[in-house]
CSV table of C-alpha atoms in Angstrom, one decimal:
chain,number,residue,atom,x,y,z
A,1,UNK,CA,-86.3,-31.9,45.0
A,2,UNK,CA,-82.6,-32.7,45.1
A,3,UNK,CA,-80.9,-34.0,42.0
A,4,UNK,CA,-79.9,-37.6,41.8
A,5,UNK,CA,-76.1,-37.8,41.7
A,6,UNK,CA,-75.4,-39.4,38.3
A,7,UNK,CA,-73.6,-38.8,35.0
A,8,UNK,CA,-75.8,-39.4,32.0
A,9,UNK,CA,-74.6,-39.4,28.3
A,10,UNK,CA,-77.1,-39.3,25.4
A,11,UNK,CA,-75.8,-40.2,22.0
A,12,UNK,CA,-78.0,-39.4,19.0
A,13,UNK,CA,-77.7,-37.7,15.6
A,14,UNK,CA,-81.0,-35.9,16.1
A,15,UNK,CA,-80.2,-32.5,17.6
A,16,UNK,CA,-83.9,-31.9,18.6
A,17,UNK,CA,-83.9,-35.1,20.5
A,18,UNK,CA,-80.7,-34.2,22.3
A,19,UNK,CA,-82.1,-30.9,23.4
A,20,UNK,CA,-85.3,-32.4,24.6
A,21,UNK,CA,-83.4,-35.1,26.5
A,22,UNK,CA,-81.1,-32.6,28.1
A,23,UNK,CA,-84.0,-30.3,29.2
A,24,UNK,CA,-85.7,-33.2,30.8
A,25,UNK,CA,-82.8,-35.0,32.4
A,26,UNK,CA,-81.0,-32.0,33.9
A,27,UNK,CA,-84.0,-31.5,36.1
A,28,UNK,CA,-83.4,-34.8,37.7
A,29,UNK,CA,-79.6,-35.7,37.5
A,30,UNK,CA,-76.5,-33.8,38.4
A,31,UNK,CA,-74.8,-34.1,35.0
A,32,UNK,CA,-76.2,-34.7,31.5
A,33,UNK,CA,-73.9,-34.7,28.5
A,34,UNK,CA,-75.0,-35.0,24.9
A,35,UNK,CA,-73.1,-36.2,21.8
A,36,UNK,CA,-74.2,-36.1,18.1
A,37,UNK,CA,-71.3,-38.0,16.6
A,38,UNK,CA,-70.7,-41.6,17.9
A,39,UNK,CA,-67.1,-41.5,16.6
A,40,UNK,CA,-66.3,-39.3,19.6
A,41,UNK,CA,-67.5,-42.0,22.0
A,42,UNK,CA,-64.1,-43.7,22.7
A,43,UNK,CA,-62.5,-40.4,23.7
A,44,UNK,CA,-65.4,-39.4,25.9
A,45,UNK,CA,-65.5,-42.7,27.7
A,46,UNK,CA,-61.7,-42.6,28.4
A,47,UNK,CA,-62.0,-39.1,29.8
A,48,UNK,CA,-65.2,-39.6,31.8
A,49,UNK,CA,-67.0,-42.4,33.6
A,50,UNK,CA,-70.7,-42.3,32.8
A,51,UNK,CA,-73.3,-44.1,35.0
A,52,UNK,CA,-75.8,-44.5,32.1
A,53,UNK,CA,-75.3,-44.1,28.4
A,54,UNK,CA,-78.4,-43.7,26.2
A,55,UNK,CA,-77.4,-44.8,22.7
A,56,UNK,CA,-79.3,-44.4,19.5
A,57,UNK,CA,-79.4,-47.6,17.4
A,58,UNK,CA,-79.7,-45.9,14.0
A,59,UNK,CA,-77.6,-43.0,12.7
A,60,UNK,CA,-77.6,-41.2,9.4
A,61,UNK,CA,-75.8,-44.0,7.5
A,62,UNK,CA,-78.3,-46.6,8.5
A,63,UNK,CA,-81.8,-45.6,9.6
A,64,UNK,CA,-83.6,-48.9,10.3
A,65,UNK,CA,-81.4,-52.0,10.9
A,66,UNK,CA,-79.7,-51.0,14.2
A,67,UNK,CA,-76.4,-52.2,12.9
A,68,UNK,CA,-74.6,-49.0,14.0
A,69,UNK,CA,-76.1,-49.2,17.4
A,70,UNK,CA,-74.9,-52.7,18.0
A,71,UNK,CA,-71.4,-51.7,16.7
A,72,UNK,CA,-71.1,-48.8,19.2
A,73,UNK,CA,-72.6,-50.9,22.0
A,74,UNK,CA,-69.8,-53.4,21.5
A,75,UNK,CA,-67.2,-50.6,21.5
A,76,UNK,CA,-68.6,-49.1,24.7
A,77,UNK,CA,-68.5,-52.5,26.5
A,78,UNK,CA,-64.9,-53.1,25.3
A,79,UNK,CA,-63.9,-49.8,27.0
A,80,UNK,CA,-66.0,-50.2,30.1
A,81,UNK,CA,-67.4,-53.7,30.7
A,82,UNK,CA,-69.5,-52.4,33.6
A,83,UNK,CA,-71.2,-49.7,31.4
A,84,UNK,CA,-75.0,-49.5,31.5
A,85,UNK,CA,-76.3,-48.8,28.0
A,86,UNK,CA,-79.9,-48.1,27.1
A,87,UNK,CA,-80.5,-48.5,23.4
A,88,UNK,CA,-83.1,-46.1,21.8
A,89,UNK,CA,-84.8,-46.4,18.4
A,90,UNK,CA,-88.0,-45.4,16.6
A,91,UNK,CA,-88.1,-48.8,14.8
A,92,UNK,CA,-87.8,-51.2,17.7
A,93,UNK,CA,-89.5,-54.6,17.8
A,94,UNK,CA,-89.3,-57.6,20.2
A,95,UNK,CA,-86.7,-59.4,18.1
A,96,UNK,CA,-84.3,-56.4,18.1
A,97,UNK,CA,-84.9,-55.8,21.8
A,98,UNK,CA,-84.0,-59.4,22.7
A,99,UNK,CA,-80.8,-59.2,20.5
A,100,UNK,CA,-79.9,-55.9,22.2
A,101,UNK,CA,-80.1,-57.3,25.7
A,102,UNK,CA,-78.1,-60.4,24.6
A,103,UNK,CA,-75.5,-58.2,23.2
A,104,UNK,CA,-75.0,-56.5,26.6
A,105,UNK,CA,-77.6,-53.7,26.6
A,106,UNK,CA,-79.4,-53.1,29.9
A,107,UNK,CA,-82.7,-52.1,28.4
A,108,UNK,CA,-84.4,-50.9,25.2
A,109,UNK,CA,-86.3,-47.6,24.8
A,110,UNK,CA,-88.7,-46.7,21.9
A,111,UNK,CA,-88.9,-43.1,20.5
A,112,UNK,CA,-90.9,-41.1,21.2
A,113,UNK,CA,-90.6,-42.0,24.9
A,114,UNK,CA,-92.8,-41.4,27.9
A,115,UNK,CA,-91.0,-39.1,30.3
A,116,UNK,CA,-92.1,-41.0,33.4
A,117,UNK,CA,-91.1,-44.3,31.9
A,118,UNK,CA,-87.8,-43.0,30.8
A,119,UNK,CA,-87.0,-41.6,34.3
A,120,UNK,CA,-88.1,-44.9,35.9
A,121,UNK,CA,-85.8,-46.8,33.5
A,122,UNK,CA,-82.9,-44.5,34.2
A,123,UNK,CA,-83.3,-44.9,38.0
A,124,UNK,CA,-83.4,-48.7,37.6
A,125,UNK,CA,-80.3,-48.6,35.4
A,126,UNK,CA,-78.4,-46.5,38.0
A,127,UNK,CA,-79.2,-49.0,40.7
A,128,UNK,CA,-77.8,-51.7,38.4
A,129,UNK,CA,-74.7,-49.7,37.7
A,130,UNK,CA,-74.1,-49.3,41.5
A,131,UNK,CA,-74.4,-53.0,41.9
A,132,UNK,CA,-72.1,-53.8,39.1
A,133,UNK,CA,-69.4,-51.5,40.5
A,134,UNK,CA,-69.8,-53.1,43.9
A,135,UNK,CA,-69.4,-56.6,42.4
A,136,UNK,CA,-66.3,-55.4,40.4
A,137,UNK,CA,-64.8,-54.0,43.6
A,138,UNK,CA,-65.4,-57.2,45.6
A,139,UNK,CA,-64.0,-59.3,42.8
A,140,UNK,CA,-60.8,-57.2,42.8
A,141,UNK,CA,-60.5,-57.3,46.6
A,142,UNK,CA,-61.1,-61.1,46.7
A,143,UNK,CA,-58.6,-61.8,44.0
A,144,UNK,CA,-55.9,-59.8,45.7
A,145,UNK,CA,-56.7,-61.1,49.1
A,146,UNK,CA,-56.6,-64.7,47.8
A,147,UNK,CA,-53.3,-64.1,46.0
A,148,UNK,CA,-51.7,-62.5,49.1
A,149,UNK,CA,-53.2,-64.8,51.7
A,150,UNK,CA,-50.7,-67.0,53.6
A,151,UNK,CA,-50.9,-69.0,56.7
A,152,UNK,CA,-50.8,-66.7,59.7
A,153,UNK,CA,-51.0,-68.1,63.2
A,154,UNK,CA,-52.4,-66.5,66.3
A,155,UNK,CA,-52.4,-63.0,67.4
A,156,UNK,CA,-49.9,-60.7,69.0
A,157,UNK,CA,-48.3,-62.2,72.1
A,158,UNK,CA,-46.5,-60.3,74.8
A,159,UNK,CA,-46.6,-59.2,78.4
A,160,UNK,CA,-43.4,-57.1,78.5
A,161,UNK,CA,-43.6,-53.4,79.2
A,162,UNK,CA,-42.4,-52.7,75.7
A,163,UNK,CA,-45.3,-54.7,74.1
A,164,UNK,CA,-47.8,-53.2,76.6
A,165,UNK,CA,-46.7,-49.8,75.3
A,166,UNK,CA,-47.3,-51.0,71.7
A,167,UNK,CA,-50.8,-52.3,72.6
A,168,UNK,CA,-51.6,-49.0,74.3
A,169,UNK,CA,-50.7,-47.0,71.2
A,170,UNK,CA,-52.8,-49.3,69.0
A,171,UNK,CA,-55.8,-48.7,71.2
A,172,UNK,CA,-55.3,-44.9,71.0
A,173,UNK,CA,-54.7,-44.8,67.2
A,174,UNK,CA,-56.8,-47.6,65.7
A,175,UNK,CA,-60.1,-45.8,65.8
A,176,UNK,CA,-58.7,-42.8,63.9
A,177,UNK,CA,-57.9,-42.6,60.2
A,178,UNK,CA,-54.4,-41.2,61.0
A,179,UNK,CA,-51.6,-42.5,58.8
A,180,UNK,CA,-49.3,-44.8,60.7
A,181,UNK,CA,-45.6,-45.6,60.1
A,182,UNK,CA,-44.5,-48.9,61.8
A,183,UNK,CA,-40.8,-49.1,62.4
A,184,UNK,CA,-39.0,-52.3,63.4
A,185,UNK,CA,-36.5,-54.9,62.4
A,186,UNK,CA,-37.4,-57.8,60.1
A,187,UNK,CA,-39.4,-60.5,61.8
A,188,UNK,CA,-40.8,-58.3,64.6
A,189,UNK,CA,-44.4,-58.6,63.4
A,190,UNK,CA,-45.1,-55.3,61.6
A,191,UNK,CA,-47.8,-56.7,59.4
A,192,UNK,CA,-49.5,-58.2,62.5
A,193,UNK,CA,-49.5,-54.8,64.1
A,194,UNK,CA,-51.0,-53.3,60.9
A,195,UNK,CA,-53.7,-55.9,60.9
A,196,UNK,CA,-54.5,-55.2,64.5
A,197,UNK,CA,-54.8,-51.5,63.7
A,198,UNK,CA,-57.3,-52.4,60.9
A,199,UNK,CA,-59.3,-54.9,63.0
A,200,UNK,CA,-59.8,-52.3,65.8
A,201,UNK,CA,-60.7,-49.5,63.4
A,202,UNK,CA,-64.1,-48.3,62.0
A,203,UNK,CA,-63.0,-49.9,58.7
A,204,UNK,CA,-62.7,-53.4,60.1
A,205,UNK,CA,-65.5,-54.8,57.9
A,206,UNK,CA,-63.8,-53.6,54.8
A,207,UNK,CA,-60.7,-54.9,53.0
A,208,UNK,CA,-57.2,-55.0,54.4
A,209,UNK,CA,-54.8,-55.0,51.4
A,210,UNK,CA,-51.1,-55.8,52.1
A,211,UNK,CA,-48.5,-54.8,49.6
A,212,UNK,CA,-44.8,-55.8,49.8
A,213,UNK,CA,-43.2,-52.9,48.0
A,214,UNK,CA,-39.8,-54.5,48.1
A,215,UNK,CA,-41.1,-57.4,46.0
A,216,UNK,CA,-42.6,-55.3,43.2
A,217,UNK,CA,-40.4,-54.5,40.3
A,218,UNK,CA,-40.2,-50.9,39.2
A,219,UNK,CA,-41.8,-51.5,35.8
A,220,UNK,CA,-44.8,-53.2,37.4
A,221,UNK,CA,-45.1,-50.7,40.3
A,222,UNK,CA,-47.9,-48.5,38.7
A,223,UNK,CA,-49.9,-51.4,37.4
A,224,UNK,CA,-49.8,-53.3,40.7
A,225,UNK,CA,-50.7,-50.3,42.9
A,226,UNK,CA,-52.9,-48.2,40.6
A,227,UNK,CA,-54.3,-50.8,38.1
A,228,UNK,CA,-54.4,-50.8,34.3
A,229,UNK,CA,-56.8,-50.8,31.4
A,230,UNK,CA,-57.0,-53.4,28.7
A,231,UNK,CA,-54.3,-52.8,26.1
A,232,UNK,CA,-52.2,-50.5,28.3
A,233,UNK,CA,-49.2,-52.8,27.7
A,234,UNK,CA,-48.4,-56.1,26.1
A,235,UNK,CA,-49.8,-58.4,28.8
A,236,UNK,CA,-52.8,-56.2,29.7
A,237,UNK,CA,-55.5,-58.5,28.4
A,238,UNK,CA,-58.3,-57.0,30.6
A,239,UNK,CA,-59.0,-54.1,32.9
A,240,UNK,CA,-57.6,-54.7,36.3
A,241,UNK,CA,-58.0,-52.8,39.6
A,242,UNK,CA,-54.8,-52.0,41.5
A,243,UNK,CA,-54.2,-52.5,45.2
A,244,UNK,CA,-55.4,-48.9,46.1
A,245,UNK,CA,-58.7,-49.5,44.3
A,246,UNK,CA,-59.1,-52.9,46.0
A,247,UNK,CA,-58.5,-51.2,49.4
A,248,UNK,CA,-61.2,-48.5,48.8
A,249,UNK,CA,-63.2,-48.1,52.0
A,250,UNK,CA,-60.6,-50.2,54.0
A,251,UNK,CA,-56.9,-50.2,54.8
A,252,UNK,CA,-53.9,-50.5,52.6
A,253,UNK,CA,-50.6,-51.6,54.2
A,254,UNK,CA,-47.4,-50.7,52.3
A,255,UNK,CA,-44.6,-52.8,53.7
A,256,UNK,CA,-40.9,-52.1,53.0
A,257,UNK,CA,-41.8,-48.6,51.9
A,258,UNK,CA,-38.1,-47.6,52.3
A,259,UNK,CA,-37.2,-49.8,49.3
A,260,UNK,CA,-39.0,-48.0,46.6
A,261,UNK,CA,-36.9,-45.7,44.2
A,262,UNK,CA,-37.4,-42.0,44.1
A,263,UNK,CA,-39.4,-41.8,40.9
A,264,UNK,CA,-41.9,-44.2,42.3
A,265,UNK,CA,-42.0,-42.3,45.6
A,266,UNK,CA,-43.1,-39.2,43.6
A,267,UNK,CA,-46.0,-41.2,42.0
A,268,UNK,CA,-47.0,-42.6,45.3
A,269,UNK,CA,-47.0,-39.1,46.9
A,270,UNK,CA,-49.3,-37.8,44.2
A,271,UNK,CA,-51.8,-40.5,44.9
A,272,UNK,CA,-51.7,-40.0,48.6
A,273,UNK,CA,-52.1,-36.2,48.3
A,274,UNK,CA,-55.0,-36.3,45.8
A,275,UNK,CA,-56.6,-39.5,47.1
A,276,UNK,CA,-57.1,-40.4,43.4
A,277,UNK,CA,-55.6,-43.2,41.2
A,278,UNK,CA,-55.4,-43.3,37.5
A,279,UNK,CA,-55.0,-46.7,35.9
A,280,UNK,CA,-52.1,-47.2,33.5
A,281,UNK,CA,-53.4,-46.5,30.0
A,282,UNK,CA,-56.2,-44.3,31.2
A,283,UNK,CA,-56.5,-40.6,31.9
A,284,UNK,CA,-59.6,-40.9,34.1
A,285,UNK,CA,-58.8,-40.6,37.8
A,286,UNK,CA,-60.8,-42.5,40.4
A,287,UNK,CA,-61.3,-41.3,43.9
A,288,UNK,CA,-60.2,-43.6,46.7
A,289,UNK,CA,-61.0,-43.7,50.4
A,290,UNK,CA,-58.3,-45.6,52.2
A,291,UNK,CA,-56.5,-45.7,55.6
A,292,UNK,CA,-52.8,-45.8,55.1
A,293,UNK,CA,-50.4,-47.9,57.2
A,294,UNK,CA,-46.7,-48.2,56.2
A,295,UNK,CA,-43.8,-50.2,57.6
A,296,UNK,CA,-40.0,-50.4,57.2
A,297,UNK,CA,-36.9,-51.6,58.9
A,298,UNK,CA,-34.9,-48.8,57.2
A,299,UNK,CA,-33.8,-45.5,58.8
A,300,UNK,CA,-36.0,-43.1,56.8
A,301,UNK,CA,-34.8,-40.0,58.5
A,302,UNK,CA,-31.2,-40.8,57.6
A,303,UNK,CA,-32.3,-41.6,54.0
A,304,UNK,CA,-34.0,-38.2,53.8
A,305,UNK,CA,-30.8,-36.5,54.7
A,306,UNK,CA,-28.9,-38.5,52.1
A,307,UNK,CA,-31.5,-37.7,49.4
A,308,UNK,CA,-32.7,-41.3,49.2
A,309,UNK,CA,-36.2,-40.7,50.5
A,310,UNK,CA,-38.5,-37.8,49.9
A,311,UNK,CA,-39.1,-35.7,53.0
A,312,UNK,CA,-42.6,-34.7,51.9
A,313,UNK,CA,-43.5,-38.4,51.5
A,314,UNK,CA,-42.1,-39.1,55.0
A,315,UNK,CA,-44.3,-36.3,56.4
A,316,UNK,CA,-47.3,-37.7,54.6
A,317,UNK,CA,-47.0,-41.3,56.0
A,318,UNK,CA,-45.8,-40.7,59.6
A,319,UNK,CA,-48.6,-38.9,61.3
A,320,UNK,CA,-48.1,-41.5,64.0
A,321,UNK,CA,-44.8,-43.5,64.4
A,322,UNK,CA,-45.0,-46.9,66.1
A,323,UNK,CA,-41.8,-48.7,66.9
A,324,UNK,CA,-41.9,-52.4,67.4
A,325,UNK,CA,-39.2,-53.7,69.8
A,326,UNK,CA,-36.8,-56.4,68.7
A,327,UNK,CA,-37.3,-59.8,70.5
A,328,UNK,CA,-33.9,-59.3,72.3
A,329,UNK,CA,-35.4,-56.2,73.9
A,330,UNK,CA,-38.3,-58.1,75.5
A,331,UNK,CA,-36.8,-61.4,76.6
A,332,UNK,CA,-39.6,-61.9,79.1
A,333,UNK,CA,-41.9,-62.7,76.1
A,334,UNK,CA,-39.7,-65.5,74.8
A,335,UNK,CA,-41.2,-68.3,77.0
A,336,UNK,CA,-44.7,-67.0,76.3
A,337,UNK,CA,-44.1,-67.0,72.5
A,338,UNK,CA,-42.4,-70.5,72.6
A,339,UNK,CA,-45.5,-72.0,74.3
A,340,UNK,CA,-47.8,-70.2,71.9
A,341,UNK,CA,-46.1,-71.6,68.8
A,342,UNK,CA,-45.8,-75.0,70.4
A,343,UNK,CA,-49.6,-75.1,70.6
A,344,UNK,CA,-49.9,-73.9,67.0
A,345,UNK,CA,-47.5,-76.5,65.5
A,346,UNK,CA,-48.4,-79.5,67.7
A,347,UNK,CA,-51.9,-79.0,66.4
A,348,UNK,CA,-50.8,-78.5,62.8
A,349,UNK,CA,-48.5,-81.5,62.7
A,350,UNK,CA,-50.6,-83.6,65.1
A,351,UNK,CA,-47.7,-84.1,67.5
A,352,UNK,CA,-48.1,-85.0,71.2
A,353,UNK,CA,-45.6,-82.7,72.6
A,354,UNK,CA,-46.8,-81.4,76.0
A,355,UNK,CA,-44.3,-78.7,76.9
A,356,UNK,CA,-40.9,-77.0,76.4
A,357,UNK,CA,-38.3,-78.0,78.9
A,358,UNK,CA,-36.7,-75.4,81.3
A,359,UNK,CA,-33.3,-76.1,79.7
A,360,UNK,CA,-34.8,-75.3,76.2
A,361,UNK,CA,-36.3,-72.1,77.5
A,362,UNK,CA,-33.0,-71.1,79.1
A,363,UNK,CA,-31.2,-71.7,75.8
A,364,UNK,CA,-33.8,-69.6,73.9
A,365,UNK,CA,-33.5,-66.8,76.4
A,366,UNK,CA,-29.7,-66.6,76.0
A,367,UNK,CA,-30.0,-66.5,72.2
A,368,UNK,CA,-30.1,-63.0,70.6
A,369,UNK,CA,-32.8,-63.9,67.9
A,370,UNK,CA,-31.5,-61.7,65.1
A,371,UNK,CA,-34.5,-62.8,63.1
A,372,UNK,CA,-36.8,-61.8,65.9
A,373,UNK,CA,-40.3,-63.5,66.4
A,374,UNK,CA,-40.3,-64.9,62.9
A,375,UNK,CA,-37.0,-66.8,63.6
A,376,UNK,CA,-38.4,-68.1,66.9
A,377,UNK,CA,-41.5,-69.2,65.2
A,378,UNK,CA,-39.6,-71.2,62.6
A,379,UNK,CA,-37.3,-72.6,65.3
A,380,UNK,CA,-40.3,-74.0,67.2
A,381,UNK,CA,-41.8,-75.3,64.0
A,382,UNK,CA,-38.6,-77.2,63.1
A,383,UNK,CA,-38.3,-78.5,66.7
A,384,UNK,CA,-41.9,-79.8,66.7
A,385,UNK,CA,-41.3,-81.6,63.5
A,386,UNK,CA,-38.1,-83.2,64.6
A,387,UNK,CA,-38.9,-83.9,68.3
A,388,UNK,CA,-39.6,-87.6,69.1
A,389,UNK,CA,-40.3,-87.0,72.8
A,390,UNK,CA,-43.2,-85.4,74.7
A,391,UNK,CA,-41.2,-82.3,75.6
A,392,UNK,CA,-38.9,-80.1,73.5
A,393,UNK,CA,-35.3,-80.2,74.6
A,394,UNK,CA,-32.4,-77.9,73.8
A,395,UNK,CA,-31.0,-80.3,71.2
A,396,UNK,CA,-34.3,-80.0,69.3
A,397,UNK,CA,-33.6,-76.3,68.7
A,398,UNK,CA,-31.3,-75.5,65.8
A,399,UNK,CA,-29.9,-72.3,67.3
A,400,UNK,CA,-26.5,-71.3,68.7
A,401,UNK,CA,-26.0,-69.6,72.1
A,402,UNK,CA,-22.7,-68.3,70.8
A,403,UNK,CA,-23.7,-64.9,69.5
A,404,UNK,CA,-20.4,-63.5,68.2
A,405,UNK,CA,-17.0,-65.3,67.8
A,406,UNK,CA,-15.1,-62.9,65.5
A,407,UNK,CA,-12.8,-64.5,63.1
A,408,UNK,CA,-13.0,-62.4,59.9
A,409,UNK,CA,-13.7,-58.8,59.3
A,410,UNK,CA,-14.5,-57.2,55.9
A,411,UNK,CA,-15.3,-53.6,55.3
A,412,UNK,CA,-16.0,-53.1,59.0
A,413,UNK,CA,-18.4,-56.1,59.2
A,414,UNK,CA,-17.6,-58.9,61.6
A,415,UNK,CA,-18.6,-62.4,60.5
A,416,UNK,CA,-19.0,-65.2,63.1
A,417,UNK,CA,-17.3,-68.4,62.2
A,418,UNK,CA,-17.8,-70.3,65.4
A,419,UNK,CA,-19.4,-73.2,63.5
A,420,UNK,CA,-19.3,-74.6,60.0
A,421,UNK,CA,-22.9,-75.4,59.2
A,422,UNK,CA,-23.4,-74.0,55.7
A,423,UNK,CA,-26.9,-72.9,56.2
A,424,UNK,CA,-25.9,-70.9,59.3
A,425,UNK,CA,-22.9,-69.4,57.5
A,426,UNK,CA,-25.1,-68.3,54.6
A,427,UNK,CA,-27.7,-66.9,57.0
A,428,UNK,CA,-24.9,-64.9,58.8
A,429,UNK,CA,-23.5,-63.6,55.5
A,430,UNK,CA,-27.0,-62.5,54.2
A,431,UNK,CA,-27.6,-60.7,57.5
A,432,UNK,CA,-24.3,-58.9,57.4
A,433,UNK,CA,-24.9,-57.7,53.8
A,434,UNK,CA,-28.4,-56.6,54.6
A,435,UNK,CA,-27.1,-54.6,57.6
A,436,UNK,CA,-24.4,-53.1,55.4
A,437,UNK,CA,-27.0,-51.8,52.9
A,438,UNK,CA,-29.6,-50.8,55.6
A,439,UNK,CA,-32.0,-53.5,54.5
A,440,UNK,CA,-32.0,-52.5,50.8
A,441,UNK,CA,-32.9,-55.7,49.1
A,442,UNK,CA,-31.8,-54.7,45.6
A,443,UNK,CA,-28.3,-53.6,46.7
A,444,UNK,CA,-27.9,-56.7,49.0
A,445,UNK,CA,-28.9,-59.0,46.2
A,446,UNK,CA,-26.4,-57.4,43.8
A,447,UNK,CA,-23.5,-57.7,46.3
A,448,UNK,CA,-24.4,-61.4,47.0
A,449,UNK,CA,-24.6,-62.2,43.3
A,450,UNK,CA,-28.3,-63.2,43.6
A,451,UNK,CA,-31.5,-62.1,42.0
A,452,UNK,CA,-34.0,-60.3,44.2
A,453,UNK,CA,-36.3,-63.3,44.0
A,454,UNK,CA,-33.5,-65.7,45.1
A,455,UNK,CA,-32.7,-63.4,48.0
A,456,UNK,CA,-36.3,-63.3,49.1
A,457,UNK,CA,-36.5,-67.1,49.1
A,458,UNK,CA,-33.4,-67.2,51.4
A,459,UNK,CA,-34.8,-64.5,53.7
A,460,UNK,CA,-38.0,-66.6,54.0
A,461,UNK,CA,-35.9,-69.8,54.5
A,462,UNK,CA,-33.9,-68.4,57.3
A,463,UNK,CA,-36.6,-66.3,58.9
A,464,UNK,CA,-34.8,-63.0,58.2
């Protein structure tokens, strides 16, 4: 008869009882540990994750009241709130049993026990442990998904040969668990591609967890990605799963992976190689089963040659490389996208705009769309809000067909001053500085005299 996969810990000051429990339980479960001194419990629990803990209620200092048992029960639940604890005593009664359950115990066992009843109780406790862990996982997933969820409209739109090639790659790769690196400029829809890979995979019923690595500060990196335990640092008021744990069984999407500093790259590589995470403040690793998708607008190969990105990490994340074309490379999709977003925003804002005029389409086709699909989306949204007719006209679109009118050049960067709209000028300056620093948000923010958060707000504002 195969052993039930479970880790059981028996804590009692009676050595004969510990030997008897071990002889019985090792015939049924894969791992059975015993401990005579309850003072060792905190270290044991931080090193190992036990599925069931059998805890004596009375030790040598107190043989009848159960006070020590309740004390150690409380300590166990502080370390692992999902712990399953079976309290054992030779002096049990109904009142103490009720108090034990109210204090967090799962069940109450009297000594001497019946072997059959003890095994049945343990199997029931294991089932409860599994359910608790599933609930904890779902809570973590739902919390992160709710925090990250933003309004996303529609699906991928495109009929161009460039996009048909992208769709073909998705069909070939989605069903596998191969790591995918998505390359493309800001605003091309890299996260949408990642979601499509997930939705067409065998993990589609599990979580898709998106992480913007460029928005996570270095001192929060490990906590956000790998989680932390209560008391690990000043604000760690409770145990919390990181993004990798929340993605267990599903897909984790690491956006802006080119922006993380080298020390964090090393920590990320360790997790990806071992498929294990260790929460901050703990030394107990947890296995994870994830599908990895990464994205960046930065030239990782060049960064490797400059020592700015680890070559071994690049090898780990780019089993498949998928390049998303810029909007200017697929102009035949512009009209299709314009009508798509027209439908989305006329419904959202309850406007009766029937179509986009040919003149407006022509203007959009001539424009270079440096912000790509995201910029077009925002342009259509603004146009729908401002339009007072039943058809979008060129004047409803706040874009300029003049792509480059050089008037000033600084450090090799050309700045267009063909107009004097402050928003457009700020947008152009931000774009130039980002290009100068190859999309590095931290360096661009420093040169612009902004905080990272302020720069991110402007990127969102201008659709960059």
